Amino acid sequence: MGVGDGQALDGSRRYELRFETPPPCGAFWSVTMYDAVDFFLVENPIGRYSIGDRTHGLTVSEDGSLTIVLQRDEPADP
């Protein structure tokens, strides 16, 4: 269940958004988290509402890919 089959994301699940290479752009890119009901930014303990090319600590893998993990729980590997 998830984006691939047209279903809304569910906060109880873990998702990975993987790019073979970081998104090409002329300015910037970001992935922003909004509530599906009223479209407000989703409150969270770390106050992070988007991840993008300017996010501190973003790491590209040795093969040049970028994986963004979306989940409720704090990651074991930051």
Coordinates of C-alpha atoms in Angstrom, one line a residue:
M1 CA 0.0 0.0 0.0
G2 CA 1.3 3.5 -0.8
V3 CA 2.1 5.9 -3.5
G4 CA 2.7 3.2 -6.2
D5 CA -0.9 2.0 -6.0
G6 CA -2.6 5.3 -5.6
Q7 CA -3.2 5.0 -1.8
A8 CA -2.4 7.8 0.7
L9 CA 0.7 7.3 2.8
D10 CA 0.0 6.0 6.3
G11 CA 2.0 7.3 9.3
S12 CA 2.1 3.8 10.9
R13 CA 4.2 2.5 8.0
R14 CA 7.8 3.0 6.8
Y15 CA 8.5 4.2 3.2
E16 CA 11.6 4.7 1.2
L17 CA 11.9 7.2 -1.6
R18 CA 14.9 6.2 -3.7
F19 CA 16.5 8.2 -6.5
E20 CA 19.1 6.6 -8.8
T21 CA 20.7 10.1 -8.8
P22 CA 19.6 13.1 -6.8
P23 CA 16.8 15.0 -8.6
P24 CA 18.2 17.3 -11.3
C25 CA 17.1 20.9 -10.9
G26 CA 18.1 24.4 -11.8
A27 CA 17.3 25.8 -8.4
F28 CA 16.3 23.4 -5.5
W29 CA 14.2 20.4 -4.8
S30 CA 12.3 19.2 -1.7
V31 CA 9.8 16.6 -0.4
T32 CA 7.3 18.2 2.0
M33 CA 5.0 16.4 4.4
Y34 CA 1.4 17.7 4.5
D35 CA -1.7 16.2 6.3
A36 CA -4.0 14.6 3.8
V37 CA -7.2 15.9 5.4
D38 CA -6.6 19.7 5.8
F39 CA -3.2 20.1 4.0
F40 CA -1.4 21.6 7.0
L41 CA 2.3 20.7 7.7
V42 CA 2.5 17.6 9.9
E43 CA 3.7 18.3 13.4
N44 CA 6.6 16.2 14.5
P45 CA 9.1 16.1 17.4
I46 CA 12.1 17.4 15.4
G47 CA 10.2 20.1 13.5
R48 CA 11.2 18.9 10.1
Y49 CA 8.6 19.5 7.5
S50 CA 10.6 18.9 4.3
I51 CA 13.8 17.2 3.1
G52 CA 15.7 18.6 0.1
D53 CA 19.0 19.5 -1.5
R54 CA 19.7 22.0 1.4
T55 CA 18.9 19.5 4.2
H56 CA 22.0 19.3 6.6
G57 CA 23.4 15.7 6.7
L58 CA 21.8 14.4 3.5
T59 CA 24.1 11.7 2.2
V60 CA 24.4 10.2 -1.3
S61 CA 25.4 6.6 -1.5
E62 CA 28.6 5.4 -3.1
D63 CA 26.7 4.4 -6.2
G64 CA 25.3 8.0 -6.5
S65 CA 21.8 7.1 -5.3
L66 CA 19.8 8.9 -2.7
T67 CA 17.3 7.2 -0.4
I68 CA 14.9 9.2 1.8
V69 CA 13.2 7.2 4.6
L70 CA 9.8 8.3 5.7
Q71 CA 8.6 6.9 9.0
R72 CA 7.2 7.8 12.4
D73 CA 10.0 6.2 14.5
E74 CA 13.4 7.8 15.0
P75 CA 15.9 6.0 12.7
A76 CA 18.4 3.6 14.2
D77 CA 21.0 4.9 11.7
P78 CA 20.9 8.7 11.3

